[in-house]
PDB file of C-alpha atoms in Angstrom:
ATOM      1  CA  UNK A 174       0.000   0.000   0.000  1.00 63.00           C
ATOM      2  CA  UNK A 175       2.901   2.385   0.559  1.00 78.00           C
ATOM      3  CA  UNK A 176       4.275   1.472  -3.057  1.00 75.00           C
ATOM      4  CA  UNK A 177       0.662   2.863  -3.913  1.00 81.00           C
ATOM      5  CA  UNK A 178       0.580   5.876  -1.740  1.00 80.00           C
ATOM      6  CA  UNK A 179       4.392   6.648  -3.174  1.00 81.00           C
ATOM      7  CA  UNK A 180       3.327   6.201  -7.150  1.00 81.00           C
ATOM      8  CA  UNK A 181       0.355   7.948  -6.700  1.00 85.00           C
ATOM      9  CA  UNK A 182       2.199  11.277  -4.685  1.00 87.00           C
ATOM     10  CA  UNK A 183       4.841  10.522  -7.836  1.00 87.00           C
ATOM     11  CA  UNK A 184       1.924  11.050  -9.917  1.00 87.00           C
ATOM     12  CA  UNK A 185       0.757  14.084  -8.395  1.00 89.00           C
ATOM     13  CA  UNK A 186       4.314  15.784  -8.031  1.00 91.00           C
ATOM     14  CA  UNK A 187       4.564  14.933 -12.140  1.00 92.00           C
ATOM     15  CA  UNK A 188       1.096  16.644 -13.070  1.00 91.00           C
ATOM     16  CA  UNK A 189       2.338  19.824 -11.025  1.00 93.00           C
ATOM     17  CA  UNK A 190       5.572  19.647 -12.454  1.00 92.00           C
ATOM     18  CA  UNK A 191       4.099  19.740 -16.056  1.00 94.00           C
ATOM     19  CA  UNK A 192       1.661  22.572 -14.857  1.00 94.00           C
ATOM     20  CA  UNK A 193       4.246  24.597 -13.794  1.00 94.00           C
ATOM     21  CA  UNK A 194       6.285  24.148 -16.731  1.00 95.00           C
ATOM     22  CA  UNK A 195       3.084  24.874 -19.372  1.00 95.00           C
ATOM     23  CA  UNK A 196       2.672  27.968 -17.423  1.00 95.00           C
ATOM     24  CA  UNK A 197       6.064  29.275 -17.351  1.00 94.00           C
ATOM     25  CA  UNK A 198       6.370  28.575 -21.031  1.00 95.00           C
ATOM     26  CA  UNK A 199       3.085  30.383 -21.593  1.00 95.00           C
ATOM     27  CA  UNK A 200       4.259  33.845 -19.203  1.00 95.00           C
ATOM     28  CA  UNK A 201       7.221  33.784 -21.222  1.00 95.00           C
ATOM     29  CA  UNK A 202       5.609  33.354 -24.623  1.00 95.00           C
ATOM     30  CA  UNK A 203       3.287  36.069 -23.511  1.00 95.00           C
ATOM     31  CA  UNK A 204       5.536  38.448 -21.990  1.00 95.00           C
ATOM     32  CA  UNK A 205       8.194  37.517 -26.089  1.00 94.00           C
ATOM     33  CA  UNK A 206       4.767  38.734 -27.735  1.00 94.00           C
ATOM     34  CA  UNK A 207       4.791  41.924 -25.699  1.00 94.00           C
ATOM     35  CA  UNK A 208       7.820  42.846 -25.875  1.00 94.00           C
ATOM     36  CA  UNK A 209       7.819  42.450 -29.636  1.00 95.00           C
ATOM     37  CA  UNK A 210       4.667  44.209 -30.266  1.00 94.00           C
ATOM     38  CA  UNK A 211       6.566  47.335 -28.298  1.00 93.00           C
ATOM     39  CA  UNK A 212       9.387  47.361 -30.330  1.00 94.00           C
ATOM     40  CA  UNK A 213       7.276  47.201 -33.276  1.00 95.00           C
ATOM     41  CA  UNK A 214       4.969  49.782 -32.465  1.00 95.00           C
ATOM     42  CA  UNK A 215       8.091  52.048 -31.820  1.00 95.00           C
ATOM     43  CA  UNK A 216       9.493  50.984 -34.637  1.00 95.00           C
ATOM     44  CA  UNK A 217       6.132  51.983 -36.464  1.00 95.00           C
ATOM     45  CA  UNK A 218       5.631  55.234 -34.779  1.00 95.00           C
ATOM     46  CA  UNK A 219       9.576  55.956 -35.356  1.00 95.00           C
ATOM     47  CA  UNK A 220       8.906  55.337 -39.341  1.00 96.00           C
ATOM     48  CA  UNK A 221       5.691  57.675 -39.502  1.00 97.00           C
ATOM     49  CA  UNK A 222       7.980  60.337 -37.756  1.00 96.00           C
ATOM     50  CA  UNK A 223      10.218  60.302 -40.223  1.00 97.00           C
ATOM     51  CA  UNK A 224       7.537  60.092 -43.247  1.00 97.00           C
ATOM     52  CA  UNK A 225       6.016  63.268 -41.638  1.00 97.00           C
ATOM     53  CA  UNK A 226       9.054  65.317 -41.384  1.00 97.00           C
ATOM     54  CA  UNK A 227      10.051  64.139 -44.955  1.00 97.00           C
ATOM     55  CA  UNK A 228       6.679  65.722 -46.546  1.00 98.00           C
ATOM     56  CA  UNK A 229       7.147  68.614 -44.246  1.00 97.00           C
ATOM     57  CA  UNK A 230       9.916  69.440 -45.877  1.00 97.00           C
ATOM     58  CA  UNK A 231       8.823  68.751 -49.295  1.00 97.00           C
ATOM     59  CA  UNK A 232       5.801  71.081 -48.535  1.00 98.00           C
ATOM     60  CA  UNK A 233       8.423  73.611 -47.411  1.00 97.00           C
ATOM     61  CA  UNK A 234      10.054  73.165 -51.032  1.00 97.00           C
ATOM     62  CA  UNK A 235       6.831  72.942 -52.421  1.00 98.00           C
ATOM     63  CA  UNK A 236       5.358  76.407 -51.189  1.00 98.00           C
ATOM     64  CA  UNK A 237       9.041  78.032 -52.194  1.00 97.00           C
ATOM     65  CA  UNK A 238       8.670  77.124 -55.859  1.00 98.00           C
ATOM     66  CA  UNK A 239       5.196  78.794 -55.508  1.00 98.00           C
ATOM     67  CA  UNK A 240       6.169  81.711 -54.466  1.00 97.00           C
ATOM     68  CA  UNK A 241       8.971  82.223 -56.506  1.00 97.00           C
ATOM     69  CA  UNK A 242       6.715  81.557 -59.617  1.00 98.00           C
ATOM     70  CA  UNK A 243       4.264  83.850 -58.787  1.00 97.00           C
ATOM     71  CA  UNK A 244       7.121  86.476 -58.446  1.00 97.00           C
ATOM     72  CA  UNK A 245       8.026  85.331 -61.864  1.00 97.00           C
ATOM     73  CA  UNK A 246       4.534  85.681 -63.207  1.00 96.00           C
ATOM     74  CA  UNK A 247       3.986  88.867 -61.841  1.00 97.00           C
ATOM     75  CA  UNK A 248       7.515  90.178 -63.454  1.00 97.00           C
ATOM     76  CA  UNK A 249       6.272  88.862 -66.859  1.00 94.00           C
ATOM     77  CA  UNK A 250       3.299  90.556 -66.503  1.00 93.00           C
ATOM     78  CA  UNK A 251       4.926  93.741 -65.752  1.00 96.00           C
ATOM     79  CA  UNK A 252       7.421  93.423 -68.214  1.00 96.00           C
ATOM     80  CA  UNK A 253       4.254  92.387 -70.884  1.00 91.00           C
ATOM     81  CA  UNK A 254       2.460  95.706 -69.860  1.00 92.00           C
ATOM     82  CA  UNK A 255       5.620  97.581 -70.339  1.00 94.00           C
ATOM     83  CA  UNK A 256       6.417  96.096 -73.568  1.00 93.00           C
ATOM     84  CA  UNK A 257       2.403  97.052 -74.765  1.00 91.00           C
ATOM     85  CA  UNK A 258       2.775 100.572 -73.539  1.00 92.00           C
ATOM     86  CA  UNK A 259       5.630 101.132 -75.156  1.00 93.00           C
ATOM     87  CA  UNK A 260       4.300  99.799 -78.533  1.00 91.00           C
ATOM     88  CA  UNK A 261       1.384 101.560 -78.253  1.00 89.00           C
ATOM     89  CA  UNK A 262       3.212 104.638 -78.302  1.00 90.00           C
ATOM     90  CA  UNK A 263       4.967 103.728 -81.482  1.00 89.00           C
ATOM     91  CA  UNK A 264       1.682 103.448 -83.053  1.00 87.00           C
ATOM     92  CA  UNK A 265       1.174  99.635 -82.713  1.00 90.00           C
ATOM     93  CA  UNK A 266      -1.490  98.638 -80.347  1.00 90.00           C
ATOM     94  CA  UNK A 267      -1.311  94.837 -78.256  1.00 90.00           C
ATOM     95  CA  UNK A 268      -4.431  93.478 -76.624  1.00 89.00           C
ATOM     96  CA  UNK A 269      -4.280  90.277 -75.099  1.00 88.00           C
ATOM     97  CA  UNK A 270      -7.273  88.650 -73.520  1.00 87.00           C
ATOM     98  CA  UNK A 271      -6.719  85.361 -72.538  1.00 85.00           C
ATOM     99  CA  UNK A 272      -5.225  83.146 -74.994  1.00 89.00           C
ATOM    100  CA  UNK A 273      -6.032  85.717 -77.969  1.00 92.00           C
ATOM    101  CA  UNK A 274      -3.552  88.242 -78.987  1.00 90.00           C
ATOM    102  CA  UNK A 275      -4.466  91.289 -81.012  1.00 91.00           C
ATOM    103  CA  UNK A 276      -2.152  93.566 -82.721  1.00 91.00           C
ATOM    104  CA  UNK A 277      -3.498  97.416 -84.533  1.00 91.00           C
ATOM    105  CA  UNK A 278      -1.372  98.705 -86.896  1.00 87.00           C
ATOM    106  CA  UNK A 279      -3.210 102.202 -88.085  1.00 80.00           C
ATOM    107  CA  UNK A 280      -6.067 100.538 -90.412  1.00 84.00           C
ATOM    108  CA  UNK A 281      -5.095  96.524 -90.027  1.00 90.00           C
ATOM    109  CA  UNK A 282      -5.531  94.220 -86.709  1.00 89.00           C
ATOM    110  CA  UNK A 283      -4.299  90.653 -86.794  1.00 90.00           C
ATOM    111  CA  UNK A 284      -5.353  88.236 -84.590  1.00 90.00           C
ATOM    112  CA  UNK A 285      -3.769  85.359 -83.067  1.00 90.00           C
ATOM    113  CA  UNK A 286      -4.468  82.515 -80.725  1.00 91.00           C
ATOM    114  CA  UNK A 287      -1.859  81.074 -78.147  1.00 86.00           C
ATOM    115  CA  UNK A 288      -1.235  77.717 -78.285  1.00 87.00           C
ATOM    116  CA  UNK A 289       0.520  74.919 -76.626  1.00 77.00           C
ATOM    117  CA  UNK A 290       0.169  76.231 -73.496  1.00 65.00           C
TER     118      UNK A 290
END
């Protein structure tokens, strides 16, 4: 009967053996799966940073160019005002409304369409 008592406590001391082990192995596959998902949700949120301050900065270039073509555009349409002024005085008259150009010269006017633009 002792042989029984003795297998049987053997018994026990095996099934709490194997629960311990299943539950360390399942802490420590837990706590692997946590620490991963951190270090990929830095990783993430270190990546997105970046991205951000990448199209920041094109933005920044982006808004430059724009203002230094609409410096441009207002310098050509200075320097077109100028250049119809002056021709006007010399007798030759430039209208341009939109894509049309129109050019008086005493009794003729020619008219002419911009294109590839």
């Amino acid at each position: 009967m002792q042989v029984q008592n003795a297998y049987n406590i053997a018994g026990l001391i095996n099934v709490l053996f194997i629960l311990l082990i299943t539950t360390g192995a399942l802490w420590a596959f837990k706590k692997s799966v946590m620490k991963a998902t951190g270090e990929i949700q830095a990783h993430t949120s270190n990546l997105q940073n970046n991205a951000i301050a990448a199209l920041e900065q094109e933005l920044g270039v982006v808004r430059n160019k724009i203002s230094d073509i609409e410096r441009e555009n207002k310098k050509l349409d200075q320097i077109i005002l100028t250049l119809c002024d002056a021709m006007k005085k010399r007798g030759l008259d430039i209208s341009i409304d939109g894509n049309t150009v129109t050019v008086k010269d005493g009794n003729q006017t020619s008219t002419v369409r911009i294109t590839g633009v």
